[in-house]
Structures are given as structure tokens and as C-alpha cells.
Amino acid sequence: MRYSPLPADQFIEARKRLTAQLKPRSLVIVHSNDIMPTNADGTMGFTQNSDVLYLSGVDQEESILVLFPDAADEKQREMLFVRETSEHIAVWEGEKLTKEQATNLSGIKHVHWLQEFETNFRQLMCHAGHVYLNSNEHQRAKIEVESRELRFARRCRHEYPLHSYERLAPLMHDLRAIKSEHELGALKEAIRITDLGFRRLLKFVKPGVHEFEIEAELIHEFVRHRASGFAYPPIIGTGANACVLHYVTNNTECKDGEMLLLDVAARYGNYNADLTRTIPVNGRFTDRQRAVYNAVLRVFRACCQMLRPGVIIHEYQKEVGKLMERELIGLGLLKRDEVEKQDPEKPLFKKYFPHGTSHHLGLDVHDVGDTWKPVQPGMVFTIEPGIYIREEKLGVRIENNILIGAEKNIDLMAGIPIEVKEIEEMMNSR
Ligand code: GLY
Ligand code: MN
Ligand code: MN
């Protein structure tokens, strides 16, 4: 396999923690994602549903996980349904999970072919009181297509209107927000590979290279170290492009004197790193670039101290705004008297720092987790302040991934060059 799967214990424990929270006589059904069509007979690559991954490790389309801890028949308490392998599938699509492989991977003893789902579903529905179904409840998701899980929810409500339906998503969000040692292992590997990619770039970037050439260097480094690829579409923006927050066209030549923003990271074993560094194309910061860079770095370092157990992300964000205000005044971008008079609902710093500072990270890049609940040890967040000055064609963001600890936070990216001096030395020692 390209990546080492997490041990089955990880998934056994995750299911135990989930089922401990269910109401009596509850049935949980979790579906894989669809394979999305493109045009003609084309399809996008398969992206597994993160909750299926979290509860079973099964990275295969059309799989269904069924949990019914109170089932009278012990064999129906935990079941996995997967596509039946066949000669035809072997020839056209290659290897699919056998029942034995699915059991070894997930720790689920009772694995069935998909065609046995309907009979089991009918039987369990006749005994279930509550049915937990899944849906995407990420607060910033914009969804225009109906997912497999929503199609299934619609069907359930139509065929079994008298059951009590429950939302699985809030339970999954709480569980997934706290990372286990095994999960951290995969995340650290994604970060290690990301580090290798960034170091390769420090030796590669120079005036005249195009952003897409940098993208090509990275994907080579990531994939040869067993990453499945980029964790998200890479943002490689030189000069003014660095001020476009979701810039992904990566088609511009990097020019002497510009700063280059790199929001680029690897995905390994379904876990995502999320790194941003901003470097001078010619290997030397100007005084102004260094001043802006160090302002962002100071905010970054302060955030690493502020994001501690008990903090509410939305309140922390307001505090970060105040730090940013001071830095922007120091850089001559805001005036103190205007800041004092500003409408608190529309703080002036947002012109130069319009995005959030931290999000959960894990199986998804903007991972699930209730940001109105206090931060807890075991959570992993990004810290990613930035200053974007469009009129100067200069954008700087710095982003690391931080594990919240009971005693202190651990910067999982502490080894990746971040200081002006380190970056300059590495860029000039090629
Ligand atoms: N790369 C996406 C983000 O930083 O949130
Ligand atoms: Mn990022
Ligand atoms: Mn991020």
C-alpha cells in the first residue's frame, strides 16, 4: 500500500467512544461518498467520507458501516458492507478489499457484500428506536449536490417515517476534534513530507521560475515520499498574487524583488498538513518585507501562547485582531486615532487581515469541531496570521500546525524554517 493504515485498534476505540454516547436501541448507518462525475464518462478521483475513515479505516467506494450495539444477534452489532470483488472488477479496476482484508483493517468481524445490506437493514429497522444518520454539518460547507448519505436519509424518512432520526454529525465532530496518538503519527508524517517539499523549494526558487514549476517540484517530492498528493489545491502566489487568498491558478513568473507566498502541504494516510511560508524570490528580504514578515511572525508566536485549553476560538480571534491592529499601526498601515474611533463591528485591521487565524486540522483540512466549545488538550489547530497589502503587491502569511497540550502546546512544524535568517541562509547556500 502507498501508506501504512492506522492499526485496527484506532477504529475499534473510535467506535467504542461513539457507541457509548448513543441512546438505547440506536442504529448508526454511515455511507461512503459518491464518486463524482465530470463530463462524458469521466469521473473525479474518489474521496472517502471522513467519518467512514474515522470509524473503520475503509478507503473504498460504496462501503457502508452499520452499528447497532443493542442488536439481539451479536453478529449484527457491528457490520461492514463492501463491494463484492469479481473477475470483471479485478480486470477493470484492480484489487478491492476482500472480507478478510476489511476485517483486518477495521477490526469489524462481520463483513458482508453490499447486496446483503437490504435484508440486514430491514431487520435492524424493525428493532431500532433511534436512527443516527450522517450529513455534512461543517459550518462553512457550501453543498449543491445531494450526497449518498442524504439520498439515504431521504429514503429512510420516506420508508420508515415513524422512527426517531438523530444527527450523527455533532457526535462525530466532538470525537474527531481530539486526536489519538495514531492519528498524530499520520499527521506528523504528512508534516515531515511537507517539510521536505519546502526545503526543496528553498533551493529551487529564484527570479524567472514560474509558480507552476514550483508546484511541479512539490508534487514530485510529496508523492515520492508516499503522500497521496496535495492536502488542498496549492496556493503559490508571487507579488500581488499573494494577496488573493484563494489563488490557485499558479501561472505567473516569479520576479526579482517579489515575495512568494506558499500555502502548500501534503496529505499522507488521509491526514492533512497545512503549511504556509512566505519567502523572497531572490533569497533576500528588503527592509520593508522583513518588517512585514516579522510583524506576522510576532503575531504567530503570540497566538501559539494564546491558543490554550479553555479558550473559545471566536474570542481568541478578537484578541488576535487587537495584536494585529498594533502591528498594522507599527507598519504605518493604520492610524492610531482612526483605530480608536473605529466601528467595533467593522474593525479596520480586516482590510489587511481578512481571514480567521485558526481551524481544526485532521482528516479534513478545515477539520470538523465545534468552535464555540472550549479548546481542549489533544486538539490540533493551524495558526495562520497574515498581512496582505495590495497597494504594495505584498502578502505575507505564516502557518504552522499546533497540538494543544495540557501543560504546553507543541508546534508540530517547529522544525520547518521560519526565521528570516534561516530562510535567507538556506536560499543562498545552493
Ligand atoms: N490551506 C488552507 C488554509 O490555510 O486554511
Ligand atoms: Mn494553509
Ligand atoms: Mn489553514
Coordinates of C-alpha atoms and ligand atoms in Angstrom, one line a residue:
M1 CA 0.0 0.0 0.0
R2 CA 1.1 3.5 -0.6
Y3 CA 0.6 4.4 3.1
S4 CA 0.6 2.4 6.3
P5 CA -3.0 2.3 7.6
L6 CA -3.6 3.1 11.2
P7 CA -3.9 -0.1 13.4
A8 CA -7.4 -1.6 13.8
D9 CA -7.3 -0.6 17.5
Q10 CA -7.7 3.0 16.4
F11 CA -11.0 2.3 14.7
I12 CA -12.2 -0.2 17.4
E13 CA -11.6 2.6 20.0
A14 CA -13.3 5.2 17.9
R15 CA -16.5 3.1 17.5
K16 CA -16.4 2.4 21.3
R17 CA -16.3 6.1 22.0
L18 CA -19.1 6.7 19.6
T19 CA -21.5 3.9 20.7
A20 CA -21.0 5.0 24.4
Q21 CA -22.9 8.2 23.5
L22 CA -25.9 6.7 21.7
K23 CA -29.4 6.5 23.0
P24 CA -30.8 3.0 23.7
R25 CA -31.8 0.9 20.7
S26 CA -29.9 3.1 18.3
L27 CA -28.8 2.2 14.8
V28 CA -26.0 4.1 13.1
I29 CA -25.5 4.0 9.4
V30 CA -22.6 5.7 7.7
H31 CA -22.1 5.8 3.9
S32 CA -19.1 6.3 1.7
N33 CA -19.1 9.3 -0.6
D34 CA -20.2 9.1 -4.2
I35 CA -17.6 9.1 -7.0
M36 CA -18.5 12.4 -8.6
P37 CA -18.9 12.6 -12.4
T38 CA -17.1 15.1 -14.6
N39 CA -18.1 15.1 -18.3
A40 CA -18.8 12.3 -20.8
D41 CA -17.8 9.1 -19.0
G42 CA -15.2 10.8 -16.8
T43 CA -15.1 10.8 -13.0
M44 CA -13.2 12.6 -10.3
G45 CA -10.9 10.7 -8.1
F46 CA -12.5 9.0 -5.1
T47 CA -12.5 10.9 -1.8
Q48 CA -13.7 8.8 1.0
N49 CA -16.2 10.2 3.6
S50 CA -14.1 11.2 6.5
D51 CA -16.4 9.7 9.1
V52 CA -16.2 6.3 7.3
L53 CA -12.4 6.6 7.5
Y54 CA -12.5 7.7 11.2
L55 CA -14.7 4.8 12.2
S56 CA -13.4 2.0 10.0
G57 CA -10.3 3.0 8.0
V58 CA -12.0 1.7 4.9
D59 CA -11.0 3.8 1.9
Q60 CA -13.2 2.2 -0.7
E61 CA -16.3 3.5 -2.5
E62 CA -19.8 2.2 -1.8
S63 CA -18.9 0.9 1.6
I64 CA -21.5 1.1 4.4
L65 CA -20.8 0.9 8.1
V66 CA -23.7 -0.2 10.4
L67 CA -23.6 -0.1 14.2
F68 CA -26.4 -1.4 16.4
P69 CA -24.9 -2.1 19.9
D70 CA -28.2 -3.3 21.3
A71 CA -28.9 -5.9 18.5
A72 CA -30.2 -9.2 19.9
D73 CA -27.9 -11.1 17.5
E74 CA -24.3 -10.4 18.4
K75 CA -23.4 -10.7 14.7
Q76 CA -25.4 -7.7 13.8
R77 CA -23.9 -5.3 16.4
E78 CA -21.1 -4.1 14.1
M79 CA -21.2 -4.8 10.3
L80 CA -19.4 -3.5 7.3
F81 CA -20.8 -3.9 3.8
V82 CA -18.4 -3.7 0.9
R83 CA -18.5 -4.2 -2.9
E84 CA -18.2 -7.8 -3.9
T85 CA -14.9 -8.4 -5.8
S86 CA -15.3 -10.1 -9.1
E87 CA -13.2 -11.1 -12.1
H88 CA -14.7 -8.1 -14.0
I89 CA -13.8 -5.6 -11.3
A90 CA -10.3 -7.2 -11.0
V91 CA -9.7 -6.6 -14.7
W92 CA -11.1 -3.1 -14.9
E93 CA -10.4 -1.5 -11.5
G94 CA -7.9 -3.8 -9.9
E95 CA -7.9 -5.0 -6.3
K96 CA -10.7 -4.4 -3.9
L97 CA -11.0 -5.3 -0.3
T98 CA -11.7 -9.0 0.5
K99 CA -13.8 -9.6 3.6
E100 CA -10.7 -10.7 5.4
Q101 CA -8.7 -7.6 4.5
A102 CA -11.7 -5.4 5.5
T103 CA -11.8 -7.2 8.9
N104 CA -8.0 -6.8 9.4
L105 CA -8.2 -3.1 8.5
S106 CA -11.2 -2.1 10.6
G107 CA -11.4 -4.7 13.4
I108 CA -15.0 -5.4 12.3
K109 CA -15.6 -9.2 12.4
H110 CA -18.8 -9.3 10.3
V111 CA -18.1 -8.0 6.8
H112 CA -20.7 -8.7 4.1
W113 CA -21.0 -8.0 0.4
L114 CA -23.1 -5.0 -0.4
Q115 CA -26.1 -7.0 -1.7
E116 CA -26.7 -8.3 1.8
F117 CA -27.3 -4.8 3.1
E118 CA -31.0 -4.6 2.4
T119 CA -32.0 -7.7 4.3
N120 CA -30.0 -6.6 7.4
F121 CA -31.2 -3.0 7.2
R122 CA -34.8 -4.2 7.2
Q123 CA -34.3 -6.5 10.1
L124 CA -32.5 -3.8 12.2
M125 CA -35.0 -1.1 11.4
C126 CA -37.7 -3.3 12.9
H127 CA -35.9 -3.2 16.2
A128 CA -34.4 0.2 16.2
G129 CA -35.9 3.2 18.0
H130 CA -33.4 5.8 17.0
V131 CA -31.5 6.0 13.7
Y132 CA -28.4 8.1 13.6
L133 CA -27.7 9.3 10.0
N134 CA -24.8 11.4 8.8
S135 CA -24.7 14.7 7.0
N136 CA -22.1 17.3 6.3
E137 CA -22.6 19.9 9.1
H138 CA -19.3 21.8 8.6
Q139 CA -20.4 25.4 9.2
R140 CA -18.8 26.8 6.1
A141 CA -19.6 24.0 3.7
K142 CA -21.5 25.0 0.5
I143 CA -23.1 22.0 -1.0
E144 CA -25.1 22.0 -4.2
V145 CA -25.2 18.2 -4.9
E146 CA -27.1 15.6 -2.9
S147 CA -24.7 13.2 -1.3
R148 CA -25.1 9.5 -0.9
E149 CA -25.8 9.9 2.8
L150 CA -28.5 12.5 2.1
R151 CA -30.2 10.3 -0.5
F152 CA -30.2 7.5 2.0
A153 CA -31.7 9.8 4.7
R154 CA -34.4 10.8 2.4
R155 CA -35.2 7.2 1.6
C156 CA -35.3 6.3 5.3
R157 CA -37.7 9.0 6.2
H158 CA -39.9 8.0 3.3
E159 CA -39.9 4.3 4.0
Y160 CA -39.8 4.5 7.8
P161 CA -41.5 7.8 8.8
L162 CA -42.2 6.7 12.4
H163 CA -38.6 6.2 13.6
S164 CA -36.8 8.9 15.6
Y165 CA -34.0 10.3 13.5
E166 CA -30.9 11.7 15.1
R167 CA -27.9 13.7 13.8
L168 CA -24.6 11.8 13.8
A169 CA -22.6 14.8 12.8
P170 CA -22.3 16.6 16.2
L171 CA -21.1 13.4 17.9
M172 CA -18.5 12.9 15.1
H173 CA -17.4 16.5 15.4
D174 CA -16.6 16.1 19.1
L175 CA -14.9 12.8 18.7
R176 CA -12.8 13.8 15.7
A177 CA -11.7 17.1 17.3
I178 CA -9.4 15.2 19.8
K179 CA -6.6 13.4 18.0
S180 CA -5.2 10.0 19.1
E181 CA -1.6 9.1 19.1
H182 CA -2.1 7.0 16.0
E183 CA -3.7 9.9 14.2
L184 CA -0.9 12.2 15.3
G185 CA 1.5 9.7 13.8
A186 CA -0.1 10.0 10.4
L187 CA -0.3 13.8 10.7
K188 CA 3.4 14.1 11.7
E189 CA 4.3 12.1 8.6
A190 CA 2.3 14.5 6.4
I191 CA 4.2 17.3 8.1
R192 CA 7.5 15.6 7.6
I193 CA 6.9 15.2 3.9
T194 CA 5.7 18.8 3.7
D195 CA 8.9 19.9 5.3
L196 CA 10.9 18.0 2.7
G197 CA 8.9 19.7 -0.1
F198 CA 9.5 23.2 1.4
R199 CA 13.2 22.6 1.8
R200 CA 13.4 21.6 -1.8
L201 CA 11.8 24.9 -2.8
L202 CA 14.2 26.9 -0.8
K203 CA 16.9 25.6 -3.2
F204 CA 14.7 25.9 -6.3
V205 CA 13.0 29.3 -6.2
K206 CA 14.8 32.2 -8.0
P207 CA 13.8 35.0 -10.3
G208 CA 12.4 33.7 -13.6
V209 CA 10.8 30.5 -12.3
H210 CA 7.0 30.1 -12.8
E211 CA 4.6 29.3 -10.0
F212 CA 3.6 26.1 -11.8
E213 CA 7.2 24.9 -11.9
I214 CA 7.2 25.3 -8.1
E215 CA 4.0 23.3 -7.9
A216 CA 5.7 20.5 -10.0
E217 CA 8.7 20.4 -7.7
L218 CA 6.4 19.9 -4.7
I219 CA 4.2 17.2 -6.1
H220 CA 7.3 15.2 -7.1
E221 CA 8.7 15.5 -3.6
F222 CA 5.4 14.7 -1.9
V223 CA 4.4 11.7 -4.0
R224 CA 7.8 10.1 -4.0
H225 CA 7.5 10.0 -0.2
R226 CA 4.1 8.3 -0.3
A227 CA 1.8 11.3 0.1
S228 CA -1.4 10.8 -1.8
G229 CA -0.8 14.4 -3.1
F230 CA -1.5 17.9 -2.0
A231 CA -3.7 18.3 1.1
Y232 CA -5.6 21.0 -0.8
P233 CA -5.1 22.9 -4.1
P234 CA -1.7 24.6 -3.6
I235 CA -1.6 28.4 -3.3
I236 CA 1.7 29.6 -4.9
G237 CA 1.4 33.3 -5.3
T238 CA 4.2 35.7 -6.1
G239 CA 3.9 39.5 -5.7
A240 CA 0.3 40.8 -5.9
N241 CA -1.0 37.2 -6.3
A242 CA -0.1 36.6 -2.6
C243 CA -2.9 39.0 -1.7
V244 CA -5.5 36.8 -3.4
L245 CA -6.5 34.4 -0.5
H246 CA -7.7 31.5 -2.6
Y247 CA -5.2 32.0 -5.5
V248 CA -4.7 28.6 -7.2
T249 CA -4.0 29.3 -10.8
N250 CA -0.3 29.4 -10.2
N251 CA 0.6 30.6 -13.6
T252 CA 2.8 33.7 -13.1
E253 CA 6.6 34.2 -13.4
C254 CA 8.3 35.0 -10.1
K255 CA 10.1 38.2 -10.4
D256 CA 13.2 39.6 -8.7
G257 CA 12.3 41.7 -5.6
E258 CA 8.9 40.0 -5.1
M259 CA 7.8 37.9 -2.1
L260 CA 6.3 34.5 -2.8
L261 CA 3.5 33.1 -0.6
L262 CA 3.4 29.3 -0.5
D263 CA 0.4 27.7 1.2
V264 CA 1.3 24.1 0.3
A265 CA 1.1 20.8 2.2
A266 CA 1.0 17.1 1.8
R267 CA -1.7 14.6 2.6
Y268 CA -0.5 11.2 4.0
G269 CA -2.6 8.3 5.0
N270 CA -5.8 10.5 4.8
Y271 CA -4.3 13.1 7.2
N272 CA -3.5 16.6 6.1
A273 CA -0.7 19.0 6.9
D274 CA -1.4 22.7 6.3
L275 CA 1.7 24.9 5.9
T276 CA 2.3 28.5 4.8
R277 CA 5.6 30.2 4.3
T278 CA 6.4 33.4 2.5
I279 CA 9.9 33.8 1.0
P280 CA 11.7 36.4 -1.1
V281 CA 12.0 35.2 -4.7
N282 CA 15.7 36.4 -4.9
G283 CA 16.7 35.0 -1.5
R284 CA 17.0 38.3 0.4
F285 CA 14.2 40.2 2.2
T286 CA 14.1 44.0 1.7
D287 CA 13.8 46.1 4.9
R288 CA 10.1 46.5 4.2
Q289 CA 9.5 42.9 3.5
R290 CA 11.4 41.9 6.6
A291 CA 9.4 44.4 8.7
V292 CA 6.0 43.0 7.5
Y293 CA 7.3 39.4 7.8
N294 CA 8.5 39.9 11.4
A295 CA 5.2 41.6 12.3
V296 CA 3.3 38.5 11.2
L297 CA 5.8 36.2 12.9
R298 CA 5.3 38.1 16.2
V299 CA 1.5 37.6 16.0
F300 CA 2.1 34.0 15.1
R301 CA 4.3 33.5 18.2
A302 CA 1.8 35.3 20.5
C303 CA -1.1 33.1 19.1
C304 CA 0.9 29.9 20.0
Q305 CA 0.8 31.1 23.6
M306 CA -2.9 32.3 23.5
L307 CA -4.5 29.2 22.0
R308 CA -4.7 27.1 25.2
P309 CA -7.2 24.8 26.8
G310 CA -10.4 26.6 27.8
V311 CA -10.1 29.3 25.1
I312 CA -13.1 29.9 22.7
I313 CA -11.9 30.3 19.2
H314 CA -14.2 33.2 18.4
E315 CA -12.9 35.1 21.5
Y316 CA -9.3 34.3 20.6
Q317 CA -9.9 35.6 17.1
K318 CA -10.9 39.0 18.6
E319 CA -7.7 39.1 20.7
V320 CA -5.6 38.3 17.6
G321 CA -7.3 41.2 15.9
K322 CA -6.0 43.5 18.6
L323 CA -2.5 42.3 18.2
M324 CA -2.7 42.7 14.5
E325 CA -4.0 46.2 15.0
R326 CA -0.9 47.2 16.9
E327 CA 1.4 45.7 14.2
L328 CA -0.5 47.4 11.4
I329 CA -0.1 50.7 13.2
G330 CA 3.6 50.0 13.6
L331 CA 3.9 49.3 9.9
G332 CA 2.2 52.6 9.1
L333 CA -0.8 50.9 7.5
L334 CA -3.4 52.0 10.2
K335 CA -3.5 55.2 12.2
R336 CA -3.9 55.0 15.9
D337 CA -6.6 57.7 16.1
E338 CA -8.7 56.0 13.4
V339 CA -8.4 52.7 15.2
E340 CA -9.7 54.4 18.4
K341 CA -12.7 55.7 16.6
Q342 CA -13.5 52.6 14.5
D343 CA -16.8 50.8 14.4
P344 CA -16.1 47.6 16.6
E345 CA -18.3 45.6 14.2
K346 CA -16.1 46.6 11.3
P347 CA -12.5 46.7 12.7
L348 CA -10.0 48.4 10.3
F349 CA -7.5 45.6 10.6
K350 CA -9.7 43.4 8.4
K351 CA -8.6 45.3 5.4
Y352 CA -5.2 43.8 5.8
F353 CA -6.1 40.6 7.7
P354 CA -9.5 39.5 6.5
H355 CA -9.4 35.8 7.4
G356 CA -9.6 33.6 10.6
T357 CA -6.4 32.6 12.5
S358 CA -7.0 29.0 13.4
H359 CA -9.0 26.0 12.3
H360 CA -9.1 22.4 13.3
L361 CA -6.9 20.1 11.2
G362 CA -7.0 16.3 10.6
L363 CA -8.8 14.1 8.2
D364 CA -10.1 17.3 6.6
V365 CA -8.0 20.4 6.2
H366 CA -10.7 22.6 7.7
D367 CA -11.5 19.8 10.1
V368 CA -14.7 19.4 12.0
G369 CA -15.0 20.5 15.6
D370 CA -17.4 23.0 17.4
T371 CA -15.5 26.3 17.5
W372 CA -17.9 27.6 20.2
K373 CA -16.7 24.8 22.6
P374 CA -13.6 25.4 24.7
V375 CA -10.2 24.3 23.2
Q376 CA -9.0 21.0 24.8
P377 CA -5.8 19.1 25.0
G378 CA -5.4 16.7 22.1
M379 CA -6.9 19.1 19.5
V380 CA -4.8 20.2 16.6
F381 CA -5.2 23.7 15.1
T382 CA -3.5 25.8 12.5
I383 CA -2.2 29.2 13.5
E384 CA -2.0 31.3 10.4
P385 CA -1.9 35.1 10.7
G386 CA -1.2 37.2 7.6
I387 CA -0.9 40.7 6.4
Y388 CA -1.9 41.5 2.8
I389 CA -1.0 44.9 1.4
R390 CA -2.5 45.1 -2.1
E391 CA -1.2 48.5 -2.8
E392 CA 2.4 47.2 -2.2
K393 CA 1.8 43.9 -4.1
L394 CA 3.0 42.2 -0.9
G395 CA 1.2 39.5 1.1
V396 CA 2.7 37.5 4.0
R397 CA 1.2 34.6 5.8
I398 CA 2.9 32.2 8.2
E399 CA 1.0 29.0 9.1
N400 CA 2.0 26.1 11.4
N401 CA 0.1 23.2 12.9
I402 CA -0.1 23.1 16.7
L403 CA -1.0 20.3 19.1
I404 CA -2.7 21.6 22.2
G405 CA -1.2 20.1 25.3
A406 CA -2.3 20.1 28.9
E407 CA 1.0 21.7 30.1
K408 CA 2.1 23.4 26.9
N409 CA 1.4 23.4 23.1
I410 CA 3.6 21.5 20.7
D411 CA 4.3 23.1 17.4
L412 CA 4.3 20.1 15.1
M413 CA 6.1 22.3 12.4
A414 CA 8.7 23.7 14.7
G415 CA 11.5 22.2 12.6
I416 CA 10.4 23.9 9.4
P417 CA 12.5 27.1 8.6
I418 CA 10.6 30.2 9.7
E419 CA 13.0 32.9 10.8
V420 CA 14.2 35.5 8.2
K421 CA 17.8 34.5 8.8
E422 CA 17.2 30.7 8.3
I423 CA 15.3 31.3 5.1
E424 CA 17.9 33.6 3.7
E425 CA 20.8 31.2 4.6
M426 CA 19.1 28.2 3.1
M427 CA 18.1 30.1 -0.1
N428 CA 21.7 31.3 -0.5
S429 CA 23.5 28.0 0.2
R430 CA 22.6 26.3 -3.0
Ligands
GLY1 N1 -4.7 26.0 3.1 C1 -6.0 26.3 3.6 C2 -5.9 27.1 4.8 O1 -4.8 27.5 5.2 O2 -6.8 27.2 5.6
MN2 MN -3.0 26.7 4.6
MN3 MN -5.1 26.6 7.2

